[in-house]
Short mmCIF file of C-alpha atoms in Angstrom, two decimals:
data_model
loop_
_atom_site.label_atom_id
_atom_site.label_comp_id
_atom_site.label_asym_id
_atom_site.label_seq_id
_atom_site.Cartn_x
_atom_site.Cartn_y
_atom_site.Cartn_z
CA ILE B 1 -47.43 46.54 -13.82
CA ASP B 2 -45.22 48.11 -16.93
CA VAL B 3 -44.17 45.29 -19.41
CA ARG B 4 -41.34 47.56 -20.40
CA SER B 5 -39.68 46.43 -17.37
CA TRP B 6 -40.17 42.84 -17.72
CA GLU B 7 -37.41 40.74 -18.32
CA PRO B 8 -36.87 40.10 -21.94
CA ASN B 9 -39.62 37.50 -23.40
CA PRO B 10 -39.96 35.98 -26.93
CA THR B 11 -43.55 37.05 -26.55
CA ILE B 12 -42.68 40.63 -25.70
CA ASP B 13 -40.17 40.82 -28.32
CA LEU B 14 -42.41 39.04 -31.17
CA VAL B 15 -45.36 41.82 -30.61
CA THR B 16 -43.23 45.03 -29.73
CA GLY B 17 -39.83 44.33 -31.59
CA ARG B 18 -40.42 46.98 -34.55
CA GLY B 19 -42.82 49.07 -32.84
CA ASP B 20 -46.12 47.88 -34.44
CA ALA B 21 -48.06 47.11 -31.76
CA ASP B 22 -47.80 47.52 -27.66
CA LEU B 23 -48.51 45.29 -25.19
CA GLY B 24 -50.37 45.56 -21.86
CA VAL B 25 -51.41 43.33 -18.72
CA PHE B 26 -54.49 41.63 -17.84
CA LEU B 27 -54.16 41.26 -14.13
CA TRP B 28 -56.25 38.92 -11.87
CA ALA B 29 -55.49 39.69 -8.36
CA ASP B 30 -55.75 36.82 -5.70
CA GLY B 31 -59.44 36.16 -4.69
CA ALA B 32 -60.55 37.79 -1.49
CA ALA B 33 -64.20 37.37 -0.10
CA MET B 34 -64.18 40.89 0.95
CA GLY B 35 -67.53 40.22 3.03
CA SER B 36 -65.44 37.85 4.82
CA LEU B 37 -62.55 39.92 5.39
CA ARG B 38 -64.05 43.57 6.22
CA ARG B 39 -67.08 42.32 8.01
CA ASP B 40 -65.61 42.76 11.42
CA ARG B 41 -64.91 46.56 10.43
CA ILE B 42 -67.79 47.04 9.17
CA GLU B 43 -69.80 45.66 12.10
CA GLN B 44 -67.36 47.98 14.55
CA SER B 45 -67.42 51.06 12.48
CA PRO B 46 -69.07 54.20 14.26
CA ASN B 47 -70.42 55.75 11.62
CA VAL B 48 -71.42 52.57 9.36
CA ARG B 49 -75.17 50.77 9.39
CA LEU B 50 -75.34 48.20 6.99
CA VAL B 51 -78.74 46.74 6.10
CA LEU B 52 -78.55 43.43 4.42
CA ASP B 53 -81.88 42.11 2.31
CA ALA B 54 -82.86 45.99 1.28
CA THR B 55 -84.10 46.73 -1.73
CA ALA B 56 -83.87 50.74 -2.36
CA THR B 57 -87.41 51.39 -4.60
CA GLU B 58 -87.59 55.49 -5.00
CA LEU B 59 -85.55 58.57 -4.31
CA VAL B 60 -88.24 61.20 -2.90
CA PRO B 61 -86.90 64.44 -3.40
CA GLY B 62 -88.59 67.40 -1.28
CA GLU B 63 -91.56 68.74 -2.46
CA SER B 64 -89.99 72.57 -2.33
CA SER B 65 -86.24 72.20 -3.17
CA SER B 66 -84.69 70.22 -5.77
CA ALA B 67 -82.53 67.72 -3.00
CA ILE B 68 -83.51 64.16 -2.16
CA ASP B 69 -85.34 63.98 1.29
CA ALA B 70 -85.39 60.08 1.47
CA VAL B 71 -85.07 57.11 0.00
CA VAL B 72 -87.71 54.27 0.25
CA VAL B 73 -86.80 50.78 0.80
CA ALA B 74 -88.52 47.54 0.58
CA GLY B 75 -87.47 44.55 2.70
CA PRO B 76 -88.18 40.70 1.52
CA ASP B 77 -91.19 40.72 3.30
CA LEU B 78 -92.38 43.87 0.89
CA ASN B 79 -92.70 46.03 4.13
CA ARG B 80 -91.06 49.66 3.57
CA PHE B 81 -89.25 51.78 5.89
CA THR B 82 -87.52 55.25 5.00
CA VAL B 83 -83.86 56.39 5.07
CA ARG B 84 -82.68 60.13 5.53
CA ALA B 85 -79.56 61.42 5.17
CA THR B 86 -77.70 64.38 4.23
CA ASN B 87 -76.13 62.69 1.04
CA TYR B 88 -77.22 60.05 -1.19
CA VAL B 89 -75.18 57.90 -3.14
CA LEU B 90 -76.48 55.31 -5.96
CA ALA B 91 -73.62 52.93 -5.89
CA ALA B 92 -75.61 49.82 -7.65
CA GLY B 93 -74.33 49.34 -11.17
CA GLY B 94 -74.65 50.25 -14.65
CA LEU B 95 -78.00 48.94 -14.88
CA GLU B 96 -79.83 49.24 -11.38
CA ASN B 97 -78.39 52.94 -11.33
CA PRO B 98 -80.69 54.46 -13.97
CA ARG B 99 -83.51 52.19 -13.23
CA LEU B 100 -83.87 53.39 -9.70
CA LEU B 101 -83.47 57.08 -11.18
CA LEU B 102 -86.34 56.47 -13.82
CA ALA B 103 -88.43 54.62 -11.08
CA SER B 104 -88.30 57.85 -9.37
CA THR B 105 -91.17 59.83 -10.63
CA ARG B 106 -92.98 61.40 -7.82
CA HIS B 107 -92.00 65.05 -8.62
CA HIS B 108 -90.65 64.30 -11.75
CA PRO B 109 -92.43 62.63 -14.34
CA ALA B 110 -89.58 61.83 -16.58
CA GLY B 111 -87.54 60.37 -13.60
CA ILE B 112 -84.78 62.00 -11.46
CA GLY B 113 -81.84 63.62 -13.20
CA ASN B 114 -83.62 63.09 -16.43
CA ASP B 115 -84.66 66.88 -17.53
CA HIS B 116 -82.96 66.00 -20.83
CA ASP B 117 -83.63 62.25 -21.39
CA VAL B 118 -80.36 61.08 -21.00
CA VAL B 119 -80.71 58.80 -18.40
CA GLY B 120 -80.24 55.23 -19.30
CA ARG B 121 -78.66 56.49 -22.56
CA TYR B 122 -74.93 55.83 -24.00
CA PHE B 123 -74.99 52.12 -22.69
CA MET B 124 -71.89 50.20 -23.41
CA ASP B 125 -70.30 46.96 -22.35
CA HIS B 126 -67.37 45.40 -23.70
CA PRO B 127 -67.85 43.20 -26.95
CA ARG B 128 -66.04 39.86 -27.09
CA GLY B 129 -65.64 37.64 -29.56
CA GLU B 130 -63.73 34.69 -28.78
CA GLY B 131 -63.04 31.90 -31.20
CA LEU B 132 -63.33 34.23 -34.40
CA ALA B 133 -59.81 34.31 -35.20
CA GLY B 134 -57.08 32.07 -34.05
CA VAL B 135 -53.38 30.15 -34.98
CA ASP B 136 -53.53 26.49 -35.82
CA LEU B 137 -50.61 25.33 -33.67
CA HIS B 138 -50.15 21.99 -35.41
CA GLY B 139 -46.25 21.74 -36.62
CA LEU B 140 -45.22 24.64 -35.09
CA GLY B 141 -41.83 24.21 -33.02
CA THR B 142 -40.59 25.00 -29.63
CA ALA B 143 -39.51 28.54 -30.61
CA ALA B 144 -42.98 29.77 -32.44
CA LEU B 145 -45.08 28.43 -29.59
CA ALA B 146 -42.66 29.99 -26.91
CA GLN B 147 -43.30 33.31 -28.82
CA LEU B 148 -47.48 32.97 -28.18
CA ALA B 149 -47.00 31.66 -24.64
CA LEU B 150 -47.89 34.87 -22.24
CA LEU B 151 -50.40 35.40 -24.90
CA GLY B 152 -52.30 32.38 -24.15
CA GLU B 153 -51.36 31.41 -20.54
CA LYS B 154 -51.29 33.27 -17.42
CA ALA B 155 -48.08 33.76 -15.60
CA PRO B 156 -47.67 34.18 -11.91
CA SER B 157 -46.57 37.72 -10.22
CA PRO B 158 -46.25 39.47 -6.69
CA TYR B 159 -49.77 40.91 -7.43
CA GLY B 160 -51.39 37.85 -9.24
CA GLN B 161 -52.07 35.84 -12.19
CA THR B 162 -50.64 38.17 -14.91
CA GLN B 163 -51.40 37.67 -19.05
CA LEU B 164 -50.70 40.06 -21.50
CA ARG B 165 -52.59 41.90 -24.33
CA VAL B 166 -52.09 43.17 -27.90
CA THR B 167 -53.29 46.67 -28.19
CA PHE B 168 -53.02 49.20 -30.84
CA PRO B 169 -50.00 52.06 -30.35
CA GLU B 170 -51.36 55.64 -29.31
CA ALA B 171 -50.60 56.88 -32.84
CA MET B 172 -51.80 54.61 -34.75
CA GLN B 173 -55.09 54.68 -32.62
CA ARG B 174 -55.44 58.54 -33.38
CA ASP B 175 -54.33 58.49 -36.91
CA GLU B 176 -56.67 55.59 -37.83
CA GLU B 177 -58.86 56.84 -35.52
CA LEU B 178 -59.53 53.38 -34.12
CA LEU B 179 -61.25 52.24 -30.93
CA ASN B 180 -59.31 51.00 -27.86
CA HIS B 181 -59.41 47.01 -28.30
CA SER B 182 -56.86 44.54 -26.98
CA LEU B 183 -56.38 41.00 -28.00
CA HIS B 184 -55.52 38.24 -25.78
CA ALA B 185 -55.95 34.61 -26.24
CA HIS B 186 -55.96 30.80 -24.36
CA ILE B 187 -53.62 27.89 -25.63
CA VAL B 188 -55.75 24.73 -25.99
CA SER B 189 -55.61 21.43 -26.64
CA ALA B 190 -57.29 18.91 -28.85
CA VAL B 191 -59.63 17.58 -25.81
CA GLN B 192 -60.63 21.00 -25.34
CA GLN B 193 -61.79 21.77 -28.76
CA THR B 194 -64.81 18.97 -28.51
CA PRO B 195 -68.32 19.17 -27.56
CA GLU B 196 -67.88 16.77 -24.18
CA TYR B 197 -65.61 19.44 -23.05
CA ALA B 198 -67.65 22.29 -23.78
CA ALA B 199 -70.34 20.19 -21.40
CA LEU B 200 -67.95 20.04 -18.91
CA ARG B 201 -67.18 23.49 -19.02
CA ARG B 202 -71.01 24.80 -18.68
CA LEU B 203 -71.51 22.52 -15.74
CA PHE B 204 -68.13 23.47 -13.96
CA ASP B 205 -69.40 27.28 -14.54
CA ARG B 206 -72.94 26.19 -13.25
CA THR B 207 -74.76 27.53 -16.24
CA ASP B 208 -78.12 28.77 -16.07
CA TYR B 209 -80.01 25.80 -18.03
CA TRP B 210 -83.06 27.88 -18.05
CA THR B 211 -81.74 30.56 -20.14
CA GLY B 212 -83.38 28.94 -23.64
CA SER B 213 -79.66 27.73 -24.61
CA GLY B 214 -81.02 24.41 -25.93
CA ARG B 215 -78.89 22.22 -23.69
CA SER B 216 -80.34 20.30 -20.30
CA GLN B 217 -78.16 19.83 -17.22
CA ARG B 218 -78.54 15.92 -17.74
CA ALA B 219 -77.26 16.15 -21.26
CA ASP B 220 -73.97 17.68 -20.13
CA VAL B 221 -73.66 15.45 -17.37
CA ILE B 222 -73.89 12.53 -19.82
CA ASP B 223 -71.08 14.09 -22.41
CA THR B 224 -69.05 14.76 -19.28
CA ALA B 225 -68.87 11.41 -18.19
CA LYS B 226 -68.38 10.52 -21.84
CA ILE B 227 -64.79 12.71 -21.64
CA LEU B 228 -63.54 12.08 -18.04
CA PRO B 229 -61.30 9.42 -18.98
CA ARG B 230 -59.32 11.75 -21.66
CA PHE B 231 -59.68 14.48 -19.93
CA SER B 232 -57.91 13.11 -16.70
CA LEU B 233 -54.99 11.94 -19.09
CA PHE B 234 -55.00 15.51 -20.56
CA ALA B 235 -54.79 16.91 -17.19
CA ALA B 236 -52.02 14.61 -15.88
CA GLN B 237 -50.01 15.49 -19.10
CA ARG B 238 -50.67 18.92 -18.48
CA ALA B 239 -49.31 18.85 -15.10
CA LEU B 240 -46.20 17.17 -16.12
CA GLY B 241 -45.56 19.86 -19.08
CA ARG B 242 -46.43 17.32 -21.82
CA ALA B 243 -49.65 18.29 -22.94
CA ARG B 244 -49.35 19.26 -26.78
CA PRO B 245 -51.37 22.22 -27.78
CA THR B 246 -52.99 22.46 -31.11
CA GLU B 247 -54.61 25.79 -31.33
CA LEU B 248 -54.50 29.51 -30.00
CA VAL B 249 -57.91 31.04 -29.57
CA VAL B 250 -57.77 34.32 -29.82
CA ILE B 251 -60.48 36.54 -27.43
CA ASP B 252 -61.35 40.17 -28.79
CA GLN B 253 -61.74 42.52 -26.22
CA MET B 254 -63.10 45.56 -27.49
CA GLU B 255 -64.35 49.25 -27.03
CA GLN B 256 -67.53 50.06 -28.33
CA ALA B 257 -67.91 53.61 -29.09
CA PRO B 258 -70.68 56.10 -27.13
CA ASP B 259 -74.39 55.88 -28.72
CA PRO B 260 -77.28 57.73 -27.32
CA ALA B 261 -79.66 55.07 -29.01
CA SER B 262 -77.98 52.51 -27.29
CA ARG B 263 -79.93 52.70 -23.70
CA VAL B 264 -81.63 51.02 -21.09
CA THR B 265 -85.32 52.22 -20.35
CA VAL B 266 -88.03 50.77 -18.20
CA ASP B 267 -91.43 49.30 -18.64
CA ARG B 268 -93.93 50.74 -16.34
CA CYS B 269 -96.45 48.05 -16.89
CA ARG B 270 -94.41 45.03 -15.85
CA PRO B 271 -93.46 46.15 -12.59
CA ASP B 272 -91.15 43.38 -10.57
CA ARG B 273 -92.32 42.21 -6.72
CA PHE B 274 -91.23 45.39 -5.38
CA GLY B 275 -93.27 47.67 -7.64
CA LEU B 276 -90.16 48.73 -9.88
CA PRO B 277 -90.68 48.93 -13.17
CA ARG B 278 -88.29 46.38 -15.23
CA LEU B 279 -85.41 46.97 -17.44
CA GLN B 280 -85.24 47.28 -21.18
CA LEU B 281 -82.17 47.07 -23.12
CA ASP B 282 -81.46 48.21 -26.68
CA TRP B 283 -77.87 47.38 -27.08
CA ARG B 284 -76.11 48.96 -30.14
CA ILE B 285 -72.58 47.92 -31.18
CA ALA B 286 -71.74 50.36 -33.87
CA ALA B 287 -69.53 48.91 -37.37
CA SER B 288 -66.20 51.20 -35.92
CA THR B 289 -65.97 48.54 -33.46
CA VAL B 290 -66.06 45.85 -36.26
CA ALA B 291 -63.76 48.06 -38.22
CA SER B 292 -61.36 48.18 -35.20
CA GLN B 293 -61.44 44.74 -34.59
CA GLN B 294 -60.83 43.70 -38.71
CA ARG B 295 -57.69 46.51 -38.11
CA MET B 296 -56.57 44.27 -35.19
CA HIS B 297 -56.84 41.48 -36.95
CA GLU B 298 -54.37 42.61 -39.66
CA LEU B 299 -52.21 43.47 -37.37
CA PHE B 300 -51.55 40.83 -35.26
CA GLY B 301 -51.98 38.76 -38.51
CA SER B 302 -48.63 40.36 -39.87
CA ILE B 303 -47.04 40.36 -36.86
CA LEU B 304 -47.05 36.68 -36.99
CA GLU B 305 -46.11 36.22 -40.72
CA ARG B 306 -43.07 38.49 -39.92
CA ALA B 307 -42.53 35.99 -36.97
CA GLY B 308 -42.62 32.89 -39.82
CA ILE B 309 -45.90 32.07 -38.37
CA ARG B 310 -48.02 31.57 -41.39
CA THR B 311 -51.10 29.72 -40.02
CA PHE B 312 -53.27 32.92 -38.24
CA TRP B 313 -57.13 32.29 -39.47
CA SER B 314 -59.65 35.07 -38.99
CA HIS B 315 -63.17 34.87 -39.81
CA VAL B 316 -63.54 38.54 -39.05
CA LEU B 317 -61.32 39.10 -42.28
CA ASP B 318 -62.44 36.38 -44.12
CA ASP B 319 -65.93 37.98 -44.26
CA PRO B 320 -66.13 40.53 -47.24
CA ALA B 321 -69.15 42.24 -44.80
CA PRO B 322 -68.58 40.88 -41.09
CA THR B 323 -70.95 41.93 -38.49
CA VAL B 324 -71.28 41.90 -34.65
CA ASP B 325 -72.99 38.50 -34.96
CA GLY B 326 -70.76 36.48 -32.45
CA LEU B 327 -70.10 39.17 -29.98
CA VAL B 328 -70.98 38.91 -27.06
CA ASP B 329 -70.94 41.09 -23.42
CA MET B 330 -68.46 40.90 -20.49
CA LYS B 331 -71.07 42.03 -18.19
CA HIS B 332 -69.66 44.98 -17.86
CA PRO B 333 -72.63 47.38 -18.15
CA SER B 334 -71.49 50.93 -18.63
CA GLY B 335 -72.45 54.60 -19.27
CA THR B 336 -75.70 54.80 -18.57
CA THR B 337 -75.56 57.53 -16.07
CA ARG B 338 -72.83 59.32 -18.00
CA MET B 339 -70.57 61.99 -16.51
CA SER B 340 -70.49 65.18 -18.39
CA ASP B 341 -70.14 69.05 -17.84
CA SER B 342 -73.35 69.65 -19.57
CA PRO B 343 -76.43 68.27 -18.14
CA ARG B 344 -77.82 67.74 -21.83
CA HIS B 345 -75.04 65.38 -22.40
CA GLY B 346 -74.71 63.44 -19.02
CA VAL B 347 -76.37 62.83 -15.78
CA VAL B 348 -73.86 63.74 -13.40
CA ASP B 349 -71.00 66.19 -13.29
CA SER B 350 -67.42 65.34 -12.39
CA ASP B 351 -68.20 65.19 -9.10
CA CYS B 352 -70.75 62.25 -9.80
CA ARG B 353 -73.06 64.62 -8.56
CA VAL B 354 -76.23 64.65 -10.62
CA HIS B 355 -76.73 67.69 -12.13
CA GLY B 356 -79.71 69.90 -10.58
CA VAL B 357 -79.83 67.39 -7.08
CA PRO B 358 -77.29 69.26 -5.09
CA ASN B 359 -76.96 65.83 -2.34
CA LEU B 360 -77.62 62.96 -4.78
CA PHE B 361 -74.31 61.18 -5.99
CA VAL B 362 -73.99 58.63 -8.33
CA THR B 363 -70.74 55.98 -8.81
CA GLY B 364 -69.60 53.10 -10.59
CA THR B 365 -69.16 52.03 -14.38
CA SER B 366 -72.62 54.20 -15.01
CA VAL B 367 -70.54 57.33 -14.79
CA PHE B 368 -67.98 55.88 -17.82
CA PRO B 369 -68.70 58.66 -20.43
CA THR B 370 -66.43 56.21 -22.45
CA VAL B 371 -65.32 52.39 -21.58
CA GLY B 372 -62.07 51.37 -23.31
CA HIS B 373 -61.57 47.97 -23.30
CA ALA B 374 -60.23 46.54 -19.53
CA ASN B 375 -61.92 45.33 -16.35
CA PRO B 376 -63.61 47.89 -14.96
CA THR B 377 -63.14 46.82 -11.20
CA LEU B 378 -60.00 49.28 -10.92
CA THR B 379 -61.66 52.49 -11.93
CA ILE B 380 -64.67 51.70 -10.24
CA VAL B 381 -62.67 51.26 -7.03
CA ALA B 382 -60.83 54.71 -7.50
CA LEU B 383 -63.99 56.58 -8.28
CA ALA B 384 -65.70 55.25 -4.83
CA ALA B 385 -62.51 56.31 -2.84
CA ARG B 386 -62.60 59.92 -4.93
CA LEU B 387 -66.09 60.37 -3.91
CA ALA B 388 -65.60 58.99 -0.33
CA HIS B 389 -62.73 61.74 0.05
CA LEU B 390 -65.20 64.38 -1.24
CA LEU B 391 -68.27 63.75 0.82
CA GLY B 392 -65.91 63.25 3.90
CA GLY B 393 -64.82 66.92 3.75
CA ARG B 394 -67.94 69.56 4.50
CA PRO B 395 -71.45 68.47 3.35
CA ALA B 396 -71.53 68.33 -0.01
CA GLY B 397 -74.73 69.86 -1.45
CA SER B 398 -75.16 72.34 1.71
CA ASP B 399 -74.18 75.29 -1.00
CA GLY B 400 -74.84 73.63 -4.04
CA ARG B 401 -70.82 73.59 -4.87
CA SER B 402 -68.20 70.57 -4.60
CA ALA B 403 -67.23 69.21 -1.39
CA GLY B 404 -63.56 68.53 -2.57
#
C-alpha cells in the first residue's frame, strides 16, 4: 500500500511536506479464522495429516548421522509416539523453536544446532511505548485536528483497516545510525483517560487477573458499572461524529538491535508436565533503542511545531537520562534461531536449514536476523511459502545442498 498513491490528505501533507519524515501504513486485514476456512481442505488433502493435541518433546538424530531420524510426540494423556519423515520443519515461534532444539540432548549435550552456543541468543521483540508522549488537543481547531486524523484513527481501504505511521527517511536512518522505529497514535476523549475506562478495557481484553497486576476482576466490574452511563453517552456522540477528542496518545513501535546477551535458555531442573525444560528469558534492550526513540520524538515535535501545533509533550525528551522503563513487548518474540551464513553467528542458513543438520528446517520469527518495527505476520507467511516451495522440489537433505 503506497501512501504516495493516496489522494491528497492533511496528515500526509503534514508529515511528508518537507521530506523530514516518511509515512508507512499499518494494515489490519479483515479477520479470518483460518482453521474454519481451511479445515475441509486440510482434511481432504492427500499429503497432509494434521494431529491435534500433540506436543513435540524431542528431536532424535540418527546415531551414525547428523540428520534427524524421528520426533517424539506426547499426547494430552502423556502417552508418547514417534513420527518419522524425510524432512522436519520447526514452526513453533520464537520461544518454542529454540526450546525444542535446546531440549533435544540425546546425542548433543548442548542441544541440536547449538555447537556454537547460538540457539536462544539474539532474542528480540518490538519494544512498545504507549502514552510516553502525546499532543494535547484542547483548543485545537478543525484544521489542526484534520492534520492528525490518520495518525490517530484507522481508515477503511480495499484491504482492511489502515493507519499511517511516521518513520525515519532511509537517508536519515543511515546517516544518524538510527534504528528502524515508527510512531503512530490513537485519539482519545476525556472518558477514555479515566481509571474506570481502563477497567472496562481490561474486562474487554479478557485480562489474566492472575498475573500479579494488583487488580481483581470484581474491582474492575464495579468500576466499569460506574462509567457505563457516561461511556454510553460517549459512544453515541462518537457514532454521530460529535465526540470531542482531548488527546493524541503517541505509540512508539520500535526496533531493537540484535544482542547475543539477550536470550532464552532452559531450566533443566524445572520440567513441565511433558518433561520439557521450562524457558527462561533474559530480554535486554540497549540504549540505542531509547536514543532512536528520542530522535523520533524530536522529529515529530518539530513537524508539529512547524504546523503551528505547540502542545506536543514527551517524557522521553523531558527525562535527562531516559531508560527502557515504560516499554513493553509486542508479543513478537524473534531472533532466537537467527539466519546467518556462518554457524558461529546463526542457527539456520539462507534456506532455513539448521547448520550441520541436512534434513531439519526452522521457519517463523525465530529466524529473523533483525526485527524492524512492523508486525511480523507477512514475513512469517512469506518465509513459510518459500520453504514449502524449496521442500516441494526434490528431497532436501539428500545431498546436503539446497533443494531450491
